[in-house]
Short mmCIF file of C-alpha atoms in Angstrom, two decimals:
data_model
loop_
_atom_site.label_atom_id
_atom_site.label_comp_id
_atom_site.label_asym_id
_atom_site.label_seq_id
_atom_site.Cartn_x
_atom_site.Cartn_y
_atom_site.Cartn_z
CA MET A 1 35.14 39.39 10.42
CA GLY A 2 32.91 37.56 8.66
CA VAL A 3 31.47 34.26 9.75
CA LYS A 4 30.70 31.66 6.75
CA PHE A 5 28.66 28.88 7.33
CA ALA A 6 29.46 25.72 4.71
CA THR A 7 26.88 23.19 4.49
CA GLY A 8 28.17 21.29 1.45
CA TYR A 9 25.74 22.74 -1.13
CA PRO A 10 27.44 24.67 -3.91
CA SER A 11 26.05 28.10 -4.25
CA MET A 12 24.31 29.12 -7.83
CA LYS A 13 25.61 32.28 -9.48
CA PHE A 14 22.62 34.71 -10.08
CA THR A 15 22.70 38.39 -10.19
CA HIS A 16 22.35 39.84 -6.94
CA SER A 17 19.29 41.75 -6.62
CA PRO A 18 19.18 44.34 -3.98
CA LEU A 19 17.68 42.39 -1.09
CA SER A 20 20.15 39.82 -1.93
CA ALA A 21 22.92 42.51 -1.18
CA TYR A 22 21.81 42.79 2.54
CA SER A 23 24.50 41.80 5.32
CA PHE A 24 24.03 38.46 6.95
CA LEU A 25 23.35 40.09 9.91
CA THR A 26 20.17 41.96 8.59
CA TYR A 27 18.65 38.62 7.86
CA LEU A 28 19.91 36.86 11.03
CA VAL A 29 17.90 39.67 13.07
CA LEU A 30 15.01 39.12 10.72
CA THR A 31 14.97 35.20 11.31
CA LEU A 32 14.91 36.09 15.13
CA VAL A 33 12.23 38.93 15.08
CA LEU A 34 9.79 37.67 12.84
CA PRO A 35 8.60 34.46 14.79
CA ILE A 36 7.49 37.14 17.16
CA PHE A 37 4.02 36.23 16.33
CA ALA A 38 4.36 32.48 16.74
CA ILE A 39 6.05 32.62 20.63
CA ALA A 40 3.74 35.83 21.59
CA PRO A 41 1.05 33.40 23.26
CA LEU A 42 3.68 32.22 25.64
CA PHE A 43 3.99 35.74 27.43
CA TYR A 44 0.25 35.62 27.81
CA PRO A 45 -1.20 35.54 31.44
CA GLY A 46 -2.65 32.22 32.48
CA ASP A 47 -1.65 28.67 31.64
CA ILE A 48 -1.68 27.27 27.78
CA GLN A 49 -4.35 24.46 27.67
CA THR A 50 -3.01 21.33 26.20
CA HIS A 51 -3.27 17.82 25.93
CA ALA A 52 0.10 17.02 28.09
CA GLY A 53 -1.85 19.59 30.85
CA LEU A 54 0.52 20.50 33.73
CA ILE A 55 2.58 17.16 33.54
CA PRO A 56 5.74 19.09 32.27
CA VAL A 57 5.38 21.73 34.93
CA TRP A 58 5.02 18.73 37.43
CA ASN A 59 7.91 16.65 36.63
CA VAL A 60 10.41 19.95 36.11
CA ALA A 61 9.51 20.61 40.14
CA ASP A 62 10.13 17.03 40.81
CA LEU A 63 13.32 17.09 38.91
CA ARG A 64 14.64 20.23 40.60
CA ALA A 65 13.95 18.67 44.08
CA ASN A 66 16.07 15.46 42.88
CA LEU A 67 18.92 17.02 40.74
CA THR A 68 21.54 15.05 42.34
CA HIS A 69 19.69 11.76 41.50
CA TRP A 70 21.34 10.19 38.43
CA GLY A 71 18.47 7.82 37.43
CA TRP A 72 15.65 10.12 37.84
CA LEU A 73 12.85 10.09 35.24
CA PRO A 74 9.69 11.90 34.50
CA HIS A 75 7.03 9.78 36.67
CA LEU A 76 4.37 12.24 38.04
CA ALA A 77 1.00 11.36 36.40
CA MET A 78 2.92 9.87 33.19
CA THR A 79 4.61 6.42 32.23
CA PHE A 80 8.01 7.33 30.66
CA ASP A 81 8.16 5.72 27.18
CA PRO A 82 12.06 5.90 26.01
CA LEU A 83 11.28 6.15 22.70
CA ARG A 84 7.74 7.55 22.18
CA SER A 85 7.63 10.22 25.50
CA ASP A 86 9.22 13.45 25.44
CA GLY A 87 13.11 13.07 26.29
CA LEU A 88 15.05 14.03 29.28
CA LEU A 89 16.98 16.89 27.66
CA PRO A 90 13.89 19.58 28.15
CA TYR A 91 13.14 18.85 31.55
CA TYR A 92 16.83 19.61 32.82
CA LEU A 93 16.93 22.51 30.80
CA ALA A 94 13.76 23.46 32.43
CA ALA A 95 14.97 22.49 35.80
CA LEU A 96 18.30 24.58 35.38
CA LEU A 97 16.78 27.80 34.30
CA PRO A 98 16.09 30.59 37.15
CA LEU A 99 12.39 30.57 36.43
CA ALA A 100 9.25 29.19 38.03
CA PRO A 101 8.57 25.68 36.73
CA ALA A 102 5.71 27.03 34.37
CA SER A 103 7.56 29.82 33.06
CA ALA A 104 10.53 27.64 32.46
CA VAL A 105 8.83 24.98 30.37
CA LYS A 106 7.32 28.18 28.42
CA ALA A 107 11.14 29.53 28.04
CA VAL A 108 12.24 26.20 26.61
CA VAL A 109 9.40 26.07 24.07
CA GLY A 110 10.32 29.53 23.22
CA LEU A 111 13.89 28.70 22.83
CA SER A 112 13.27 25.83 20.51
CA TRP A 113 11.07 27.66 18.06
CA LEU A 114 13.80 30.45 17.72
CA LEU A 115 16.31 27.74 17.23
CA GLY A 116 14.55 26.04 14.59
CA GLY A 117 14.10 29.21 12.47
CA LEU A 118 17.62 29.98 13.21
CA GLY A 119 19.12 26.66 12.14
CA MET A 120 16.92 26.36 9.21
CA PHE A 121 18.57 30.08 7.79
CA LEU A 122 22.11 28.87 8.69
CA TRP A 123 21.83 25.48 6.89
CA LEU A 124 20.32 26.77 3.67
CA GLN A 125 21.57 30.42 3.20
CA SER A 126 24.68 29.22 1.36
CA TRP A 127 22.38 27.40 -0.99
CA LEU A 128 19.20 29.25 -1.36
CA GLY A 129 20.83 32.57 -0.78
CA ARG A 130 19.62 34.85 2.27
CA PRO A 131 16.04 35.38 1.09
CA GLY A 132 15.34 31.87 0.11
CA ALA A 133 16.73 30.64 3.39
CA LEU A 134 14.92 33.39 5.49
CA ILE A 135 11.44 32.14 3.55
CA ALA A 136 12.41 28.67 4.30
CA ALA A 137 12.94 29.24 8.06
CA LEU A 138 9.77 31.02 8.25
CA VAL A 139 7.68 28.54 6.62
CA TYR A 140 9.17 26.29 8.91
CA ILE A 141 8.56 28.08 11.89
CA TYR A 142 4.98 28.60 10.94
CA LEU A 143 4.20 24.99 10.07
CA PRO A 144 0.65 24.34 11.03
CA TYR A 145 2.06 21.15 12.55
CA GLN A 146 4.35 23.15 14.95
CA ILE A 147 1.52 25.47 16.37
CA VAL A 148 -0.08 21.83 17.10
CA THR A 149 2.68 20.64 18.53
CA VAL A 150 3.06 23.44 21.29
CA TYR A 151 -0.10 24.90 21.62
CA VAL A 152 -2.53 21.78 21.14
CA ARG A 153 -0.70 18.96 21.93
CA GLY A 154 2.03 20.56 24.53
CA ALA A 155 4.56 17.95 23.41
CA TRP A 156 7.49 19.99 24.30
CA GLY A 157 10.07 17.44 23.71
CA GLU A 158 9.32 17.13 20.28
CA SER A 159 9.11 20.84 20.12
CA LEU A 160 12.89 20.79 21.09
CA PHE A 161 13.13 18.19 18.83
CA LEU A 162 11.86 20.20 15.81
CA GLY A 163 14.05 23.11 16.96
CA LEU A 164 17.22 21.02 17.17
CA LEU A 165 16.72 19.29 13.70
CA PRO A 166 18.09 21.66 11.25
CA TRP A 167 21.06 22.10 13.54
CA ALA A 168 21.86 18.54 13.49
CA ILE A 169 21.49 18.32 9.83
CA LEU A 170 23.88 21.54 9.39
CA ALA A 171 26.34 20.25 11.64
CA ALA A 172 26.17 16.59 9.70
CA THR A 173 26.59 18.48 6.34
CA TYR A 174 29.24 20.60 7.48
CA LEU A 175 31.51 17.65 7.45
CA VAL A 176 31.13 17.59 3.68
CA THR A 177 32.79 20.52 3.18
CA SER A 178 34.99 20.17 6.10
CA PRO A 179 36.11 16.46 6.35
CA ARG A 180 37.99 16.73 9.88
CA LEU A 181 38.09 14.02 12.27
CA ARG A 182 38.29 16.77 15.56
CA LEU A 183 34.77 17.91 14.60
CA LEU A 184 33.17 14.63 14.76
CA PRO A 185 32.34 14.91 18.66
CA LEU A 186 30.79 18.55 18.01
CA VAL A 187 28.49 16.77 15.22
CA GLY A 188 27.89 13.94 18.01
CA LEU A 189 26.76 16.34 20.51
CA PHE A 190 24.08 18.15 18.26
CA TRP A 191 22.91 14.48 17.53
CA LEU A 192 23.10 13.47 21.16
CA ALA A 193 21.06 16.84 22.02
CA LEU A 194 18.25 15.79 19.32
CA GLY A 195 17.93 12.24 20.69
CA LEU A 196 17.85 13.24 24.25
CA SER A 197 14.68 15.63 23.03
CA GLN A 198 12.78 12.93 21.55
CA LEU A 199 14.44 9.48 20.85
CA GLY A 200 11.94 7.79 18.44
CA LEU A 201 11.68 10.80 15.94
CA THR A 202 15.48 11.30 16.25
CA GLY A 203 15.66 7.25 14.58
CA TRP A 204 13.73 8.72 11.68
CA ALA A 205 15.72 12.01 11.19
CA LEU A 206 18.93 9.51 11.15
CA LEU A 207 16.91 8.01 8.27
CA PHE A 208 16.50 11.11 6.82
CA LEU A 209 19.96 11.94 6.82
CA GLY A 210 21.36 8.91 5.62
CA LEU A 211 19.08 8.98 2.59
CA LEU A 212 19.99 12.81 1.94
CA LEU A 213 23.66 12.12 2.18
CA ALA A 214 23.43 9.06 -0.13
CA VAL A 215 21.56 10.97 -2.66
CA VAL A 216 23.22 14.31 -2.37
CA HIS A 217 26.79 13.26 -1.25
CA PRO A 218 27.18 9.55 -1.93
CA ARG A 219 31.19 9.91 -1.65
CA GLN A 220 31.34 12.13 1.58
CA ALA A 221 28.38 10.36 3.32
CA LEU A 222 30.59 8.48 5.78
CA LEU A 223 31.92 10.77 8.33
CA PRO A 224 28.81 12.91 8.85
CA LEU A 225 27.01 9.76 9.05
CA ALA A 226 29.32 8.44 11.62
CA GLY A 227 29.09 11.63 13.80
CA ALA A 228 25.33 11.36 13.68
CA LEU A 229 25.49 7.78 14.48
CA LEU A 230 27.89 8.70 17.37
CA GLY A 231 25.53 11.25 18.96
CA SER A 232 22.14 9.34 18.39
CA GLY A 233 23.79 6.11 19.69
CA SER A 234 24.75 7.46 22.90
CA ALA A 235 21.66 9.25 23.33
CA ALA A 236 19.68 6.04 23.01
CA ALA A 237 22.16 4.55 25.51
CA LEU A 238 21.75 6.82 28.10
CA THR A 239 17.89 6.68 27.89
CA LEU A 240 17.24 2.94 26.93
CA PHE A 241 19.73 2.35 29.90
CA ARG A 242 17.26 4.20 32.42
CA ALA A 243 13.92 2.87 31.44
CA PRO A 244 12.87 -0.23 29.29
CA ASN A 245 10.93 0.14 26.30
CA THR A 246 7.13 -0.12 26.69
CA SER A 247 4.70 -1.09 24.13
CA SER A 248 2.40 1.85 22.78
CA PRO A 249 -1.52 1.37 23.91
CA ILE A 250 -2.20 3.23 20.51
CA ASP A 251 -3.69 1.47 17.57
CA PHE A 252 -0.93 2.61 15.06
CA THR A 253 -2.36 2.00 11.67
CA ALA A 254 -5.69 3.40 12.67
CA HIS A 255 -4.40 6.40 12.93
CA LEU A 256 -3.19 6.77 9.33
CA LEU A 257 -4.98 10.03 7.68
CA TYR A 258 -7.19 10.66 4.97
CA PRO A 259 -5.67 12.60 2.03
CA SER A 260 -8.22 15.23 2.97
CA GLN A 261 -6.94 15.90 6.35
CA LEU A 262 -3.74 16.78 4.46
CA PHE A 263 -5.20 19.78 2.79
CA SER A 264 -8.27 20.66 5.31
CA ALA A 265 -8.01 24.12 7.06
CA TYR A 266 -9.68 22.64 10.02
CA TRP A 267 -8.48 23.69 13.35
CA GLY A 268 -9.31 21.84 16.58
CA PHE A 269 -8.05 21.00 20.13
CA GLY A 270 -9.44 17.72 20.72
CA VAL A 271 -7.20 14.64 20.83
CA SER A 272 -6.43 12.44 17.98
CA ARG A 273 -9.04 10.05 17.17
CA PRO A 274 -9.06 7.41 14.26
CA GLY A 275 -11.10 8.43 11.11
CA TRP A 276 -11.46 11.56 9.00
CA ASN A 277 -13.24 13.32 11.90
CA ASP A 278 -9.98 13.66 13.84
CA GLY A 279 -9.55 16.04 16.78
CA LEU A 280 -6.53 17.70 15.57
CA SER A 281 -5.33 19.73 12.73
CA LEU A 282 -3.16 17.91 10.65
CA GLN A 283 -2.62 19.97 7.43
CA LEU A 284 0.43 20.33 5.57
CA GLY A 285 0.12 24.25 5.63
CA LEU A 286 -0.95 26.65 2.77
CA ALA A 287 2.62 28.05 2.79
CA ALA A 288 4.81 25.16 2.50
CA LEU A 289 2.32 23.50 0.21
CA GLY A 290 2.04 26.34 -2.40
CA LEU A 291 5.39 27.81 -2.00
CA SER A 292 6.68 23.81 -3.03
CA LEU A 293 4.47 23.50 -5.85
CA MET A 294 5.71 27.14 -7.20
CA THR A 295 9.21 25.47 -6.87
CA ILE A 296 8.65 22.29 -8.87
CA VAL A 297 6.89 24.62 -11.62
CA LEU A 298 9.97 27.04 -11.54
CA TRP A 299 12.59 24.24 -11.67
CA GLN A 300 11.06 22.38 -14.55
CA ARG A 301 11.03 25.75 -16.31
CA SER A 302 14.27 26.89 -15.46
CA GLN A 303 16.96 27.11 -18.25
CA THR A 304 19.86 27.39 -15.51
CA VAL A 305 19.42 24.82 -13.02
CA ASP A 306 19.53 21.02 -13.89
CA HIS A 307 16.09 19.17 -14.17
CA THR A 308 17.83 16.31 -12.17
CA ASP A 309 19.29 18.53 -9.72
CA ARG A 310 19.88 16.12 -6.73
CA ARG A 311 19.01 18.44 -3.94
CA LEU A 312 15.58 19.40 -5.15
CA LEU A 313 15.01 15.79 -6.13
CA PHE A 314 15.64 14.48 -2.58
CA PHE A 315 13.37 17.04 -0.95
CA SER A 316 10.38 16.78 -3.47
CA ALA A 317 10.74 12.78 -3.20
CA ALA A 318 11.25 12.95 0.81
CA ALA A 319 8.01 15.17 1.01
CA VAL A 320 6.11 12.85 -1.15
CA GLY A 321 7.42 9.82 0.39
CA LEU A 322 6.68 10.82 4.13
CA VAL A 323 3.26 11.89 3.31
CA GLY A 324 2.63 8.43 1.57
CA LEU A 325 3.68 7.03 4.78
CA GLN A 326 1.08 8.58 6.82
CA VAL A 327 -2.23 7.72 4.55
CA GLY A 328 -4.01 4.51 4.65
CA LEU A 329 -2.45 2.91 1.47
CA ALA A 330 0.44 2.52 4.06
CA ALA A 331 -0.93 0.28 6.17
CA LEU A 332 0.58 -2.53 4.23
CA LEU A 333 3.83 -1.29 5.13
CA TRP A 334 3.35 -0.64 8.84
CA ASN A 335 1.90 -4.13 9.14
CA LEU A 336 5.07 -5.93 7.60
CA PRO A 337 6.79 -7.89 10.39
CA GLY A 338 9.87 -6.83 11.35
CA LEU A 339 10.56 -3.75 9.06
CA GLY A 340 6.85 -2.55 9.96
CA SER A 341 6.89 -2.98 13.59
CA ALA A 342 10.57 -1.55 13.99
CA LEU A 343 10.07 1.73 12.29
CA SER A 344 6.53 2.07 13.68
CA ALA A 345 7.81 1.31 17.49
CA MET A 346 9.64 4.79 17.29
CA LEU A 347 6.45 6.54 16.95
CA THR A 348 3.14 7.03 18.77
CA TYR A 349 1.20 8.36 15.78
CA PRO A 350 1.88 8.04 12.11
CA TRP A 351 1.21 11.50 11.59
CA GLN A 352 4.31 12.31 13.65
CA LEU A 353 6.23 12.24 10.75
CA LEU A 354 4.62 15.61 9.62
CA GLY A 355 7.73 17.51 11.34
CA LEU A 356 10.08 16.07 9.00
CA THR A 357 7.60 16.39 6.03
CA GLY A 358 7.34 20.01 6.85
CA LEU A 359 11.08 20.47 6.85
CA ALA A 360 11.55 19.04 3.47
CA LEU A 361 8.33 21.26 2.23
CA ALA A 362 10.22 24.34 3.95
CA VAL A 363 13.36 23.83 2.28
CA LEU A 364 11.27 23.47 -1.15
CA ALA A 365 9.34 26.70 -0.31
CA GLY A 366 12.72 28.63 -0.15
CA ALA A 367 14.01 27.14 -3.22
CA ALA A 368 11.30 29.12 -5.16
CA LEU A 369 13.63 32.35 -4.49
CA TRP A 370 16.89 30.45 -5.51
CA LEU A 371 15.10 29.41 -8.81
CA ASP A 372 13.83 33.10 -9.62
CA GLU A 373 15.82 35.99 -8.73
CA GLN A 374 12.59 38.14 -9.28
CA LEU A 375 11.20 36.80 -6.30
CA THR A 376 14.06 38.58 -4.23
CA THR A 377 12.87 42.05 -5.22
CA LEU A 378 11.38 43.77 -2.28
CA PRO A 379 7.53 43.83 -3.09
CA LEU A 380 7.17 40.38 -4.23
CA PHE A 381 9.62 39.09 -0.96
CA ALA A 382 7.56 41.10 1.14
CA ALA A 383 4.52 39.71 0.00
CA LEU A 384 5.86 36.35 0.52
CA VAL A 385 6.58 36.99 3.92
CA LEU A 386 3.29 38.45 4.61
CA MET A 387 1.67 35.56 3.09
CA VAL A 388 3.67 33.04 5.22
CA LEU A 389 2.76 35.06 8.11
CA LEU A 390 -1.22 35.37 7.50
CA SER A 391 -1.39 31.64 6.21
CA SER A 392 -0.92 30.58 9.94
CA PHE A 393 -1.92 33.67 11.72
CA GLN A 394 -5.40 32.24 12.86
CA TYR A 395 -4.06 29.64 14.48
CA LEU A 396 -2.03 31.06 16.88
CA LEU A 397 -4.67 31.65 19.35
CA PRO A 398 -4.41 28.65 22.52
CA GLN A 399 -6.67 27.89 24.83
CA PHE A 400 -6.20 29.46 28.17
CA SER A 401 -7.13 28.71 31.75
CA GLN A 402 -7.13 31.15 34.53
CA GLY A 403 -7.44 30.98 38.32
CA GLN A 404 -5.79 28.71 40.86
CA ASP A 405 -2.07 27.34 40.60
CA TYR A 406 -2.04 23.48 40.66
CA TYR A 407 1.89 23.56 40.09
CA VAL A 408 2.66 21.51 43.21
CA GLY A 409 1.47 18.27 41.78
CA PRO A 410 -1.70 15.89 41.35
CA GLN A 411 -3.20 15.04 44.36
CA ALA A 412 -4.20 11.62 43.20
CA VAL A 413 -3.49 9.77 39.88
CA LEU A 414 -6.67 7.36 39.09
CA GLY A 415 -6.91 4.29 37.03
CA GLN A 416 -3.75 3.21 34.68
CA GLN A 417 -2.55 6.88 34.61
CA GLN A 418 -5.83 8.11 32.93
CA LEU A 419 -7.03 10.82 35.41
CA ALA A 420 -5.03 13.23 37.75
CA VAL A 421 -6.91 15.22 40.61
CA LEU A 422 -5.47 18.44 40.88
CA THR A 423 -7.74 19.81 43.92
CA HIS A 424 -10.93 19.06 45.70
CA ASP A 425 -12.99 20.84 48.29
CA PHE A 426 -16.53 20.57 49.62
CA SER A 427 -19.42 22.82 49.92
CA VAL A 428 -22.81 22.74 51.57
CA VAL A 429 -25.65 23.87 49.03
CA THR A 430 -28.26 25.96 50.92
CA SER A 431 -31.20 27.97 49.99
CA GLY A 432 -30.57 30.99 48.42
CA HIS A 433 -33.51 32.64 50.75
CA THR A 434 -30.91 32.76 53.44
CA ALA A 435 -30.06 36.34 54.11
CA GLY A 436 -27.47 37.95 52.30
CA LEU A 437 -27.52 35.11 49.39
CA ALA A 438 -28.70 35.36 45.79
CA VAL A 439 -32.20 33.78 44.89
CA GLY A 440 -31.97 29.80 44.34
CA ASP A 441 -29.57 27.45 45.83
CA THR A 442 -26.04 28.57 46.47
CA ALA A 443 -22.83 26.38 47.59
CA ILE A 444 -21.12 27.97 50.62
CA PRO A 445 -17.35 25.97 51.36
CA LEU A 446 -17.83 23.54 54.22
CA THR A 447 -15.33 25.64 56.32
CA VAL A 448 -17.62 28.42 56.35
CA ALA A 449 -21.02 26.60 56.57
CA GLY A 450 -19.64 24.93 59.82
CA SER A 451 -20.96 21.40 60.83
CA LEU A 452 -23.39 19.18 58.79
CA ARG A 453 -26.86 19.05 59.78
CA PRO A 454 -29.32 16.63 58.96
CA ASP A 455 -31.09 16.97 55.18
CA ASP A 456 -27.76 19.08 54.12
CA THR A 457 -26.44 18.42 50.89
CA LEU A 458 -23.00 18.00 50.52
CA GLN A 459 -21.02 19.10 47.34
CA LEU A 460 -17.77 17.70 46.45
CA ASN A 461 -15.93 20.14 43.82
CA ILE A 462 -13.02 18.54 41.37
CA VAL A 463 -10.63 19.85 39.16
CA TRP A 464 -9.05 17.08 37.03
CA GLN A 465 -7.10 16.70 34.10
CA PRO A 466 -7.51 13.90 31.85
CA LEU A 467 -4.27 12.16 31.11
CA ARG A 468 -5.39 9.88 27.96
CA PRO A 469 -8.25 9.60 26.16
CA PHE A 470 -11.67 7.86 27.62
CA VAL A 471 -12.92 5.01 25.78
CA ASP A 472 -16.19 5.11 27.78
CA ASN A 473 -18.05 7.64 29.63
CA LEU A 474 -16.46 8.94 32.94
CA LYS A 475 -18.29 7.46 35.98
CA VAL A 476 -17.69 9.20 39.73
CA PHE A 477 -17.85 6.99 42.77
CA VAL A 478 -17.63 9.07 45.99
CA HIS A 479 -17.96 7.59 49.56
CA LEU A 480 -18.37 9.52 52.80
CA VAL A 481 -17.08 7.90 55.82
CA ASP A 482 -16.50 8.56 59.34
CA SER A 483 -13.74 7.74 61.47
CA ASN A 484 -14.67 3.95 61.70
CA SER A 485 -14.72 3.67 57.84
CA ASN A 486 -18.72 3.31 58.05
CA ILE A 487 -20.50 4.79 55.00
CA LEU A 488 -22.56 7.80 55.64
CA ALA A 489 -23.24 8.88 52.05
CA GLN A 490 -22.16 7.65 48.54
CA PHE A 491 -22.76 9.12 45.13
CA ASP A 492 -22.22 6.87 41.78
CA GLY A 493 -22.62 8.47 38.70
CA GLN A 494 -21.45 10.90 36.06
CA PRO A 495 -20.13 14.47 37.07
CA GLN A 496 -22.20 17.37 36.76
CA GLY A 497 -25.73 15.24 36.61
CA GLY A 498 -24.62 13.87 33.31
CA GLN A 499 -24.30 17.32 31.55
CA LEU A 500 -20.91 17.00 30.50
CA PRO A 501 -19.78 13.04 29.56
CA THR A 502 -16.62 12.39 28.62
#
């Protein structure tokens, strides 16, 4: 028994190459196996150091203890923003998994990555053919922005959004060829899950879908759009009912990109900052951009494909338009009263549109094999797969931390959600000339050193996690008090003697 996935995109009739003749199951297995290099770091020992740090882990543990509390929101070391924060769905998925919180978070992220590739393949294989759909799926999986989202930012709600996005589009476009009302709730469920992953980006995905249907399927657009509105509207109601929308502390237009950033191979682990010298890599990706340009050339030279093909026109225009919204000239649009503020309210940074941009480029990349069947022969196809994998392989080296577990929760959150204290302890600095110690000053835990004596140097050791970028250098105030709150000693200054100011 065979399974056919219809998407509303009529297939072009080409002579089948040997690779096109391989079974659906073969390509399905390849779609699930080839992402192994992307998800492999999730299985490495230790914790991946991201901008989110341990915040997802703490809140998953808290949710498990409060699963019966209907109004639960992520609140440990963060302020939940219904439009811009990671949605509720990844937290609930992780909380229900029979794994430790840290492992459950990694499992949700890995599943999201696999879902994204599989969804791309199922969505596009009836149009681009199986080889083209597989290339599109791999380009989407190995987008540099996907890697940044997971291994640098730790935005796991956005990662789940990117994983569910192809499925949501597939479900909606399925109603183009199978316009049955009984399928409407199913489409709504996909868009509900998408909205509960990252609500603000779902608003942009809804605009993307609306334009796609208006351009490619104008006469069949009503029912698919109704299903998407049903699901995303339900997600908005469920989320906004629990928490009011808040204003973003980020200067939105200050983070518009320089064109060079979109093509730079730079890779970093810092936070995003205004200007060309951003701490993040915000590139489009070599494979996505290169194969998309190849598609444009093949399309214009093709004798069998209409040069006004609506599908190729839409994804080309979408990629260019989304890029245009992320560069400096777009400040005029973002600053428009009403429309500009409404669109920017769904995002924290303008470069978050790189996810939708990458999806459009991935579709164009796969279309190269639809336009030129020679690319589906084994040597060329294998070379394309290898090129996609190698183009991002160097970026799959996240930073890790080893050592103690800090999974219980922060000991304290200081400032306005600026810094979380993970753990602290005291030690006594003593001379290394003491028997059994190395030469030089040595720190001995206070519990081992015993009672303090006059002239002892008490050292405070703190492990902390920044929750947002600091505008100024960090300064620490420490007061040692007795049982009557009298100050015995104090320190006011930068940690580590100012050697590593923030």
